[in-house]
PDB file of C-alpha atoms in Angstrom:
ATOM      1  CA  TRP A 261      13.304  74.417 -54.913  1.00 41.00           C
ATOM      2  CA  LEU A 262      13.874  70.786 -55.257  1.00 41.00           C
ATOM      3  CA  PRO A 263      14.290  68.684 -51.956  1.00 41.00           C
ATOM      4  CA  GLU A 264      16.018  65.859 -53.733  1.00 41.00           C
ATOM      5  CA  ARG A 265      19.418  67.336 -54.234  1.00 45.00           C
ATOM      6  CA  SER A 266      20.559  64.284 -56.523  1.00 45.00           C
ATOM      7  CA  ALA A 267      17.729  65.619 -58.697  1.00 43.00           C
ATOM      8  CA  ARG A 268      18.682  68.918 -58.813  1.00 52.00           C
ATOM      9  CA  TRP A 269      21.975  67.756 -59.886  1.00 47.00           C
ATOM     10  CA  VAL A 270      20.473  65.849 -62.597  1.00 48.00           C
ATOM     11  CA  MET A 271      19.388  69.649 -63.942  1.00 50.00           C
ATOM     12  CA  VAL A 272      22.790  71.028 -63.335  1.00 54.00           C
ATOM     13  CA  ALA A 273      24.030  68.652 -65.615  1.00 51.00           C
ATOM     14  CA  ASP A 274      21.531  69.227 -68.149  1.00 51.00           C
ATOM     15  CA  GLN A 275      22.284  72.882 -68.139  1.00 54.00           C
ATOM     16  CA  ALA A 276      26.167  71.927 -68.493  1.00 52.00           C
ATOM     17  CA  ARG A 277      25.034  69.742 -71.729  1.00 52.00           C
ATOM     18  CA  MET A 278      22.773  72.318 -73.131  1.00 53.00           C
ATOM     19  CA  LYS A 279      25.245  75.255 -72.906  1.00 59.00           C
ATOM     20  CA  ARG A 280      26.798  74.192 -76.025  1.00 64.00           C
ATOM     21  CA  ALA A 281      23.125  75.158 -77.657  1.00 78.00           C
ATOM     22  CA  THR A 282      24.101  78.609 -77.758  1.00 86.00           C
ATOM     23  CA  ASN A 283      21.571  79.298 -80.705  1.00 92.00           C
ATOM     24  CA  TYR A 284      18.813  77.831 -78.604  1.00 91.00           C
ATOM     25  CA  PHE A 285      20.031  80.184 -75.590  1.00 87.00           C
ATOM     26  CA  SER A 286      20.353  83.164 -77.506  1.00 91.00           C
ATOM     27  CA  TRP A 287      16.591  82.935 -79.211  1.00 94.00           C
ATOM     28  CA  GLN A 288      15.339  82.183 -75.770  1.00 93.00           C
ATOM     29  CA  ALA A 289      17.550  85.144 -74.223  1.00 92.00           C
ATOM     30  CA  ARG A 290      16.090  87.446 -77.533  1.00 94.00           C
ATOM     31  CA  LEU A 291      12.658  86.753 -76.119  1.00 95.00           C
ATOM     32  CA  ALA A 292      13.248  87.416 -72.373  1.00 95.00           C
ATOM     33  CA  MET A 293      14.986  90.572 -73.106  1.00 95.00           C
ATOM     34  CA  GLU A 294      11.874  92.015 -74.859  1.00 92.00           C
ATOM     35  CA  GLN A 295      10.569  92.814 -71.123  1.00 92.00           C
ATOM     36  CA  MET A 296      13.276  93.593 -69.096  1.00 97.00           C
ATOM     37  CA  GLY A 297      14.253  95.952 -66.880  1.00 97.00           C
ATOM     38  CA  ARG A 298      17.095  97.689 -65.063  1.00 98.00           C
ATOM     39  CA  ARG A 299      16.931  95.731 -61.420  1.00 98.00           C
ATOM     40  CA  VAL A 300      16.510  91.608 -61.750  1.00 98.00           C
ATOM     41  CA  ILE A 301      16.028  89.064 -60.366  1.00 98.00           C
ATOM     42  CA  GLU A 302      16.843  85.887 -61.677  1.00 98.00           C
ATOM     43  CA  ILE A 303      15.349  82.965 -60.056  1.00 98.00           C
ATOM     44  CA  GLY A 304      17.163  79.706 -60.723  1.00 96.00           C
ATOM     45  CA  CYS A 305      20.790  81.290 -62.409  1.00 95.00           C
ATOM     46  CA  GLY A 306      22.358  77.743 -62.172  1.00 91.00           C
ATOM     47  CA  LEU A 307      25.888  78.205 -64.268  1.00 90.00           C
ATOM     48  CA  GLY A 308      24.995  81.658 -65.897  1.00 92.00           C
ATOM     49  CA  ASN A 309      23.966  80.963 -69.162  1.00 89.00           C
ATOM     50  CA  PHE A 310      21.574  83.482 -69.413  1.00 93.00           C
ATOM     51  CA  THR A 311      22.928  85.626 -66.536  1.00 95.00           C
ATOM     52  CA  GLN A 312      25.979  86.874 -69.155  1.00 92.00           C
ATOM     53  CA  HIS A 313      22.598  88.764 -71.081  1.00 94.00           C
ATOM     54  CA  LEU A 314      21.911  90.656 -67.990  1.00 96.00           C
ATOM     55  CA  LEU A 315      25.240  92.217 -67.280  1.00 96.00           C
ATOM     56  CA  ASP A 316      24.244  95.519 -68.107  1.00 96.00           C
ATOM     57  CA  ARG A 317      21.666  95.929 -66.396  1.00 98.00           C
ATOM     58  CA  ASP A 318      21.998  98.536 -62.790  1.00 98.00           C
ATOM     59  CA  LEU A 319      21.157  95.388 -60.829  1.00 98.00           C
ATOM     60  CA  VAL A 320      21.064  91.670 -61.029  1.00 98.00           C
ATOM     61  CA  ILE A 321      20.545  89.639 -58.023  1.00 98.00           C
ATOM     62  CA  GLY A 322      21.001  85.671 -58.863  1.00 98.00           C
ATOM     63  CA  ILE A 323      19.708  83.010 -56.750  1.00 97.00           C
ATOM     64  CA  ASP A 324      20.068  79.279 -56.554  1.00 96.00           C
ATOM     65  CA  VAL A 325      19.907  76.563 -54.646  1.00 94.00           C
ATOM     66  CA  VAL A 326      23.162  75.097 -55.257  1.00 93.00           C
ATOM     67  CA  GLU A 327      26.240  76.858 -53.990  1.00 93.00           C
ATOM     68  CA  ASP A 328      28.413  75.176 -56.737  1.00 93.00           C
ATOM     69  CA  CYS A 329      26.557  76.898 -59.202  1.00 92.00           C
ATOM     70  CA  LEU A 330      26.859  80.609 -57.325  1.00 96.00           C
ATOM     71  CA  THR A 331      30.378  79.882 -56.844  1.00 95.00           C
ATOM     72  CA  GLU A 332      31.060  79.152 -60.700  1.00 94.00           C
ATOM     73  CA  LEU A 333      28.730  82.053 -61.939  1.00 95.00           C
ATOM     74  CA  ARG A 334      30.953  84.357 -59.728  1.00 95.00           C
ATOM     75  CA  VAL A 335      34.241  82.959 -61.522  1.00 96.00           C
ATOM     76  CA  ARG A 336      33.076  83.371 -64.787  1.00 95.00           C
ATOM     77  CA  TYR A 337      32.124  86.909 -64.205  1.00 96.00           C
ATOM     78  CA  PRO A 338      34.326  88.282 -61.599  1.00 95.00           C
ATOM     79  CA  GLY A 339      34.632  91.602 -60.380  1.00 93.00           C
ATOM     80  CA  ARG A 340      31.037  92.636 -61.532  1.00 96.00           C
ATOM     81  CA  ALA A 341      29.702  95.378 -58.504  1.00 96.00           C
ATOM     82  CA  ASN A 342      26.253  95.031 -60.067  1.00 97.00           C
ATOM     83  CA  LEU A 343      25.659  90.806 -59.870  1.00 98.00           C
ATOM     84  CA  GLN A 344      24.876  89.775 -56.365  1.00 97.00           C
ATOM     85  CA  THR A 345      23.971  85.984 -55.802  1.00 97.00           C
ATOM     86  CA  TYR A 346      22.222  84.240 -53.079  1.00 97.00           C
ATOM     87  CA  ARG A 347      21.926  80.550 -52.126  1.00 97.00           C
ATOM     88  CA  LEU A 348      17.771  80.534 -51.808  1.00 97.00           C
ATOM     89  CA  ASP A 349      14.803  78.859 -52.564  1.00 97.00           C
ATOM     90  CA  VAL A 350      11.912  80.934 -54.360  1.00 97.00           C
ATOM     91  CA  GLN A 351       9.439  78.862 -51.966  1.00 97.00           C
ATOM     92  CA  ASP A 352      11.566  80.198 -48.906  1.00 97.00           C
ATOM     93  CA  PRO A 353      10.050  83.064 -46.503  1.00 96.00           C
ATOM     94  CA  ARG A 354      13.326  84.502 -46.917  1.00 97.00           C
ATOM     95  CA  PHE A 355      13.225  85.050 -50.248  1.00 98.00           C
ATOM     96  CA  ARG A 356      10.643  88.216 -49.423  1.00 97.00           C
ATOM     97  CA  GLU A 357      13.542  89.735 -48.282  1.00 97.00           C
ATOM     98  CA  LEU A 358      14.589  90.467 -51.554  1.00 98.00           C
ATOM     99  CA  LYS A 359      12.069  93.393 -51.907  1.00 98.00           C
ATOM    100  CA  ARG A 360      14.542  95.690 -50.777  1.00 97.00           C
ATOM    101  CA  HIS A 361      16.319  95.257 -54.031  1.00 97.00           C
ATOM    102  CA  ARG A 362      13.362  96.995 -55.267  1.00 98.00           C
ATOM    103  CA  ALA A 363      13.418  94.457 -58.360  1.00 98.00           C
ATOM    104  CA  ASP A 364      10.906  95.914 -61.795  1.00 98.00           C
ATOM    105  CA  THR A 365      11.611  92.332 -63.459  1.00 98.00           C
ATOM    106  CA  VAL A 366      11.899  88.860 -61.838  1.00 98.00           C
ATOM    107  CA  VAL A 367      13.021  86.299 -64.262  1.00 98.00           C
ATOM    108  CA  CYS A 368      12.406  82.897 -64.299  1.00 98.00           C
ATOM    109  CA  LEU A 369      13.601  80.704 -67.342  1.00 96.00           C
ATOM    110  CA  ASN A 370      13.216  76.643 -67.459  1.00 94.00           C
ATOM    111  CA  VAL A 371      12.829  77.063 -63.623  1.00 95.00           C
ATOM    112  CA  LEU A 372       9.543  77.029 -62.310  1.00 97.00           C
ATOM    113  CA  GLU A 373       8.770  73.458 -63.310  1.00 96.00           C
ATOM    114  CA  HIS A 374      11.391  72.727 -60.955  1.00 95.00           C
ATOM    115  CA  VAL A 375       9.594  74.154 -57.742  1.00 96.00           C
ATOM    116  CA  ARG A 376       7.108  71.877 -55.777  1.00 95.00           C
ATOM    117  CA  ASP A 377       4.951  74.666 -54.672  1.00 97.00           C
ATOM    118  CA  ASP A 378       4.500  76.605 -57.881  1.00 97.00           C
ATOM    119  CA  ARG A 379       1.890  78.880 -56.885  1.00 98.00           C
ATOM    120  CA  LEU A 380       3.439  79.988 -53.305  1.00 98.00           C
ATOM    121  CA  ALA A 381       6.780  81.131 -55.597  1.00 98.00           C
ATOM    122  CA  LEU A 382       4.272  83.187 -57.899  1.00 98.00           C
ATOM    123  CA  VAL A 383       2.994  84.848 -54.515  1.00 98.00           C
ATOM    124  CA  ASN A 384       6.757  85.039 -53.492  1.00 98.00           C
ATOM    125  CA  ILE A 385       7.616  86.540 -56.731  1.00 98.00           C
ATOM    126  CA  PHE A 386       4.595  89.221 -56.567  1.00 98.00           C
ATOM    127  CA  ASP A 387       5.601  90.565 -53.113  1.00 98.00           C
ATOM    128  CA  VAL A 388       9.055  91.395 -53.394  1.00 98.00           C
ATOM    129  CA  LEU A 389       8.065  93.006 -56.869  1.00 98.00           C
ATOM    130  CA  GLU A 390       7.861  97.011 -57.672  1.00 98.00           C
ATOM    131  CA  PRO A 391       4.184  97.990 -58.489  1.00 98.00           C
ATOM    132  CA  SER A 392       3.942  97.637 -62.591  1.00 98.00           C
ATOM    133  CA  GLY A 393       7.089  95.293 -62.684  1.00 98.00           C
ATOM    134  CA  HIS A 394       7.261  92.188 -64.696  1.00 98.00           C
ATOM    135  CA  ALA A 395       8.016  88.647 -64.143  1.00 98.00           C
ATOM    136  CA  ILE A 396       8.922  86.936 -67.045  1.00 98.00           C
ATOM    137  CA  PHE A 397       8.599  82.694 -67.724  1.00 98.00           C
ATOM    138  CA  ILE A 398       9.813  80.122 -69.962  1.00 98.00           C
ATOM    139  CA  LEU A 399       8.037  77.042 -69.364  1.00 98.00           C
ATOM    140  CA  PRO A 400       7.748  73.639 -70.909  1.00 97.00           C
ATOM    141  CA  ALA A 401       4.321  73.103 -72.657  1.00 97.00           C
ATOM    142  CA  PHE A 402       1.603  70.670 -72.616  1.00 95.00           C
ATOM    143  CA  GLU A 403       1.082  68.108 -69.846  1.00 92.00           C
ATOM    144  CA  SER A 404       0.574  65.609 -72.317  1.00 90.00           C
ATOM    145  CA  LEU A 405       4.012  65.588 -73.269  1.00 93.00           C
ATOM    146  CA  TYR A 406       5.151  65.073 -69.910  1.00 93.00           C
ATOM    147  CA  GLY A 407       7.391  61.527 -69.881  1.00 89.00           C
ATOM    148  CA  PRO A 408      10.820  60.075 -68.553  1.00 89.00           C
ATOM    149  CA  ILE A 409      13.008  63.013 -69.719  1.00 89.00           C
ATOM    150  CA  ASP A 410      11.004  65.012 -67.669  1.00 91.00           C
ATOM    151  CA  ARG A 411      10.890  63.025 -64.754  1.00 90.00           C
ATOM    152  CA  ASN A 412      14.333  62.423 -64.645  1.00 88.00           C
ATOM    153  CA  LEU A 413      15.058  66.330 -65.123  1.00 88.00           C
ATOM    154  CA  GLY A 414      13.448  66.809 -61.560  1.00 90.00           C
ATOM    155  CA  HIS A 415       9.878  67.941 -63.462  1.00 93.00           C
ATOM    156  CA  PHE A 416       6.969  68.599 -61.081  1.00 96.00           C
ATOM    157  CA  ARG A 417       4.719  69.337 -64.413  1.00 96.00           C
ATOM    158  CA  ARG A 418       4.037  71.339 -67.502  1.00 97.00           C
ATOM    159  CA  TYR A 419       1.974  73.900 -68.139  1.00 97.00           C
ATOM    160  CA  SER A 420      -0.662  74.518 -70.379  1.00 95.00           C
ATOM    161  CA  LYS A 421      -1.861  78.351 -71.128  1.00 95.00           C
ATOM    162  CA  GLY A 422      -4.843  78.070 -69.757  1.00 95.00           C
ATOM    163  CA  HIS A 423      -3.765  76.679 -66.133  1.00 95.00           C
ATOM    164  CA  TRP A 424      -1.281  78.818 -66.226  1.00 97.00           C
ATOM    165  CA  GLY A 425      -3.239  82.426 -66.781  1.00 97.00           C
ATOM    166  CA  GLU A 426      -5.446  81.040 -64.071  1.00 97.00           C
ATOM    167  CA  LEU A 427      -2.508  80.087 -61.780  1.00 98.00           C
ATOM    168  CA  ALA A 428      -0.863  83.430 -62.634  1.00 98.00           C
ATOM    169  CA  GLN A 429      -4.388  85.594 -61.794  1.00 97.00           C
ATOM    170  CA  SER A 430      -4.309  83.848 -58.767  1.00 98.00           C
ATOM    171  CA  ALA A 431      -1.402  85.207 -57.061  1.00 98.00           C
ATOM    172  CA  GLY A 432      -2.575  88.681 -57.938  1.00 98.00           C
ATOM    173  CA  PHE A 433      -0.655  88.930 -61.112  1.00 98.00           C
ATOM    174  CA  ARG A 434      -2.063  90.336 -64.727  1.00 98.00           C
ATOM    175  CA  LEU A 435      -1.566  87.878 -67.643  1.00 98.00           C
ATOM    176  CA  THR A 436       0.338  90.180 -70.659  1.00 97.00           C
ATOM    177  CA  SER A 437       1.516  87.897 -73.205  1.00 97.00           C
ATOM    178  CA  SER A 438       1.343  84.158 -73.410  1.00 97.00           C
ATOM    179  CA  ARG A 439       3.058  82.189 -76.605  1.00 96.00           C
ATOM    180  CA  TYR A 440       4.136  79.337 -77.817  1.00 97.00           C
ATOM    181  CA  ILE A 441       7.824  78.681 -79.003  1.00 97.00           C
ATOM    182  CA  ASN A 442       9.781  75.945 -80.644  1.00 97.00           C
ATOM    183  CA  SER A 443       7.044  73.818 -82.816  1.00 97.00           C
ATOM    184  CA  ILE A 444       9.610  71.604 -84.224  1.00 95.00           C
ATOM    185  CA  GLY A 445      11.022  71.320 -80.627  1.00 93.00           C
ATOM    186  CA  CYS A 446       7.757  69.576 -79.364  1.00 95.00           C
ATOM    187  CA  ILE A 447       7.298  67.413 -82.093  1.00 94.00           C
ATOM    188  CA  ALA A 448      10.798  65.965 -80.819  1.00 91.00           C
ATOM    189  CA  TRP A 449       9.557  65.706 -77.622  1.00 91.00           C
ATOM    190  CA  TRP A 450       6.876  64.150 -78.260  1.00 91.00           C
ATOM    191  CA  VAL A 451       8.868  61.424 -80.020  1.00 91.00           C
ATOM    192  CA  ASN A 452      11.485  60.902 -77.503  1.00 87.00           C
ATOM    193  CA  ALA A 453       8.675  60.894 -74.574  1.00 84.00           C
ATOM    194  CA  LYS A 454       6.119  58.751 -75.998  1.00 84.00           C
ATOM    195  CA  VAL A 455       7.432  56.447 -78.669  1.00 87.00           C
ATOM    196  CA  LEU A 456      10.988  56.031 -77.782  1.00 85.00           C
ATOM    197  CA  ARG A 457      10.439  56.673 -74.225  1.00 83.00           C
ATOM    198  CA  ARG A 458      14.195  58.437 -73.594  1.00 83.00           C
ATOM    199  CA  THR A 459      15.289  59.081 -70.411  1.00 82.00           C
ATOM    200  CA  GLU A 460      17.424  61.674 -71.538  1.00 81.00           C
ATOM    201  CA  GLN A 461      18.569  64.346 -73.987  1.00 75.00           C
ATOM    202  CA  SER A 462      20.608  63.271 -76.974  1.00 74.00           C
ATOM    203  CA  GLU A 463      23.829  65.451 -77.368  1.00 79.00           C
ATOM    204  CA  GLY A 464      23.763  64.518 -80.727  1.00 82.00           C
ATOM    205  CA  GLN A 465      19.948  65.670 -81.336  1.00 82.00           C
ATOM    206  CA  ILE A 466      20.747  68.996 -79.369  1.00 84.00           C
ATOM    207  CA  ALA A 467      23.817  69.764 -81.577  1.00 87.00           C
ATOM    208  CA  LEU A 468      21.561  68.874 -84.594  1.00 88.00           C
ATOM    209  CA  PHE A 469      18.724  71.379 -83.344  1.00 90.00           C
ATOM    210  CA  ASP A 470      20.809  74.348 -82.359  1.00 91.00           C
ATOM    211  CA  SER A 471      23.051  74.351 -85.573  1.00 92.00           C
ATOM    212  CA  VAL A 472      20.341  73.509 -88.114  1.00 94.00           C
ATOM    213  CA  VAL A 473      16.844  74.033 -87.050  1.00 94.00           C
ATOM    214  CA  VAL A 474      16.906  76.751 -84.417  1.00 95.00           C
ATOM    215  CA  PRO A 475      18.687  79.648 -87.084  1.00 95.00           C
ATOM    216  CA  VAL A 476      15.678  79.174 -89.479  1.00 96.00           C
ATOM    217  CA  LEU A 477      12.848  78.009 -86.845  1.00 97.00           C
ATOM    218  CA  SER A 478      13.797  81.134 -84.662  1.00 96.00           C
ATOM    219  CA  ARG A 479      13.085  83.851 -87.868  1.00 96.00           C
ATOM    220  CA  LEU A 480      10.176  81.772 -88.737  1.00 96.00           C
ATOM    221  CA  GLU A 481       8.147  82.081 -85.787  1.00 97.00           C
ATOM    222  CA  ARG A 482       9.131  85.533 -85.191  1.00 94.00           C
ATOM    223  CA  ALA A 483       7.140  86.251 -87.907  1.00 95.00           C
ATOM    224  CA  ILE A 484       4.332  83.403 -87.476  1.00 95.00           C
ATOM    225  CA  GLU A 485       3.185  82.664 -84.039  1.00 95.00           C
ATOM    226  CA  PRO A 486       2.794  79.000 -83.968  1.00 96.00           C
ATOM    227  CA  PRO A 487       0.106  76.993 -82.265  1.00 96.00           C
ATOM    228  CA  PHE A 488       2.251  74.548 -80.496  1.00 96.00           C
ATOM    229  CA  GLY A 489       5.045  74.609 -79.206  1.00 97.00           C
ATOM    230  CA  GLN A 490       7.706  72.929 -76.634  1.00 96.00           C
ATOM    231  CA  SER A 491       7.667  76.074 -74.950  1.00 97.00           C
ATOM    232  CA  ILE A 492       5.875  78.627 -73.491  1.00 98.00           C
ATOM    233  CA  VAL A 493       7.149  82.634 -73.090  1.00 98.00           C
ATOM    234  CA  THR A 494       4.663  84.336 -70.771  1.00 98.00           C
ATOM    235  CA  VAL A 495       5.267  87.356 -69.170  1.00 98.00           C
ATOM    236  CA  LEU A 496       3.298  88.397 -66.035  1.00 98.00           C
ATOM    237  CA  GLN A 497       2.529  92.436 -64.299  1.00 98.00           C
ATOM    238  CA  LYS A 498       2.020  93.648 -60.932  1.00 98.00           C
ATOM    239  CA  PRO A 499      -0.576  95.857 -60.910  1.00 97.00           C
ATOM    240  CA  THR A 500      -0.119  99.235 -59.633  1.00 92.00           C
TER     241      THR A 500
END
């Protein structure tokens, strides 16, 4: 989705660093799995940090634009007859060929912000889904938080709930749910982006946040939906 290969590799390096944030990824995975079907296309599977949660599905199609990521994913999960991988861009017309797999779910976690033409991506996702199928996204929230870290990670944008809903509907989807998560992370991202003007995430911050904050915050936000957050967890449905 990024034409600039170097920018894409910045994201891959960040995935490798964030791979150690096990509590954070488990939290996101639990939320994403709530609407997961049996035949899944994962857009931006990367190194397979989320793919591991899908391996009990009937079929998992992992796509990425970096072949080395797909190679590592196949090495990481060998001998999985239900796992297929393709080097493919969600903006490419060939993406629509995945329709033959009759997917009931497309999952796209922390990836759409890297896609230059996000509406085209949504139209293509809509096309490959079976009727009544779901598309699950985790998106960076609040355009006002956009800063140097976003730019260096190859983010084209961040999202508001309102703009996202309009974009999804313009592609033919029905918005079924949209909620903020990670309120503390939102504040930390604002400090890093707007006050400290940092250009990358601190490994120390990631480790502290993952080990101390996430276990408490994930339980709290399950009980009480926060009014703001670092990310939006959202589910779209293709009408019957």
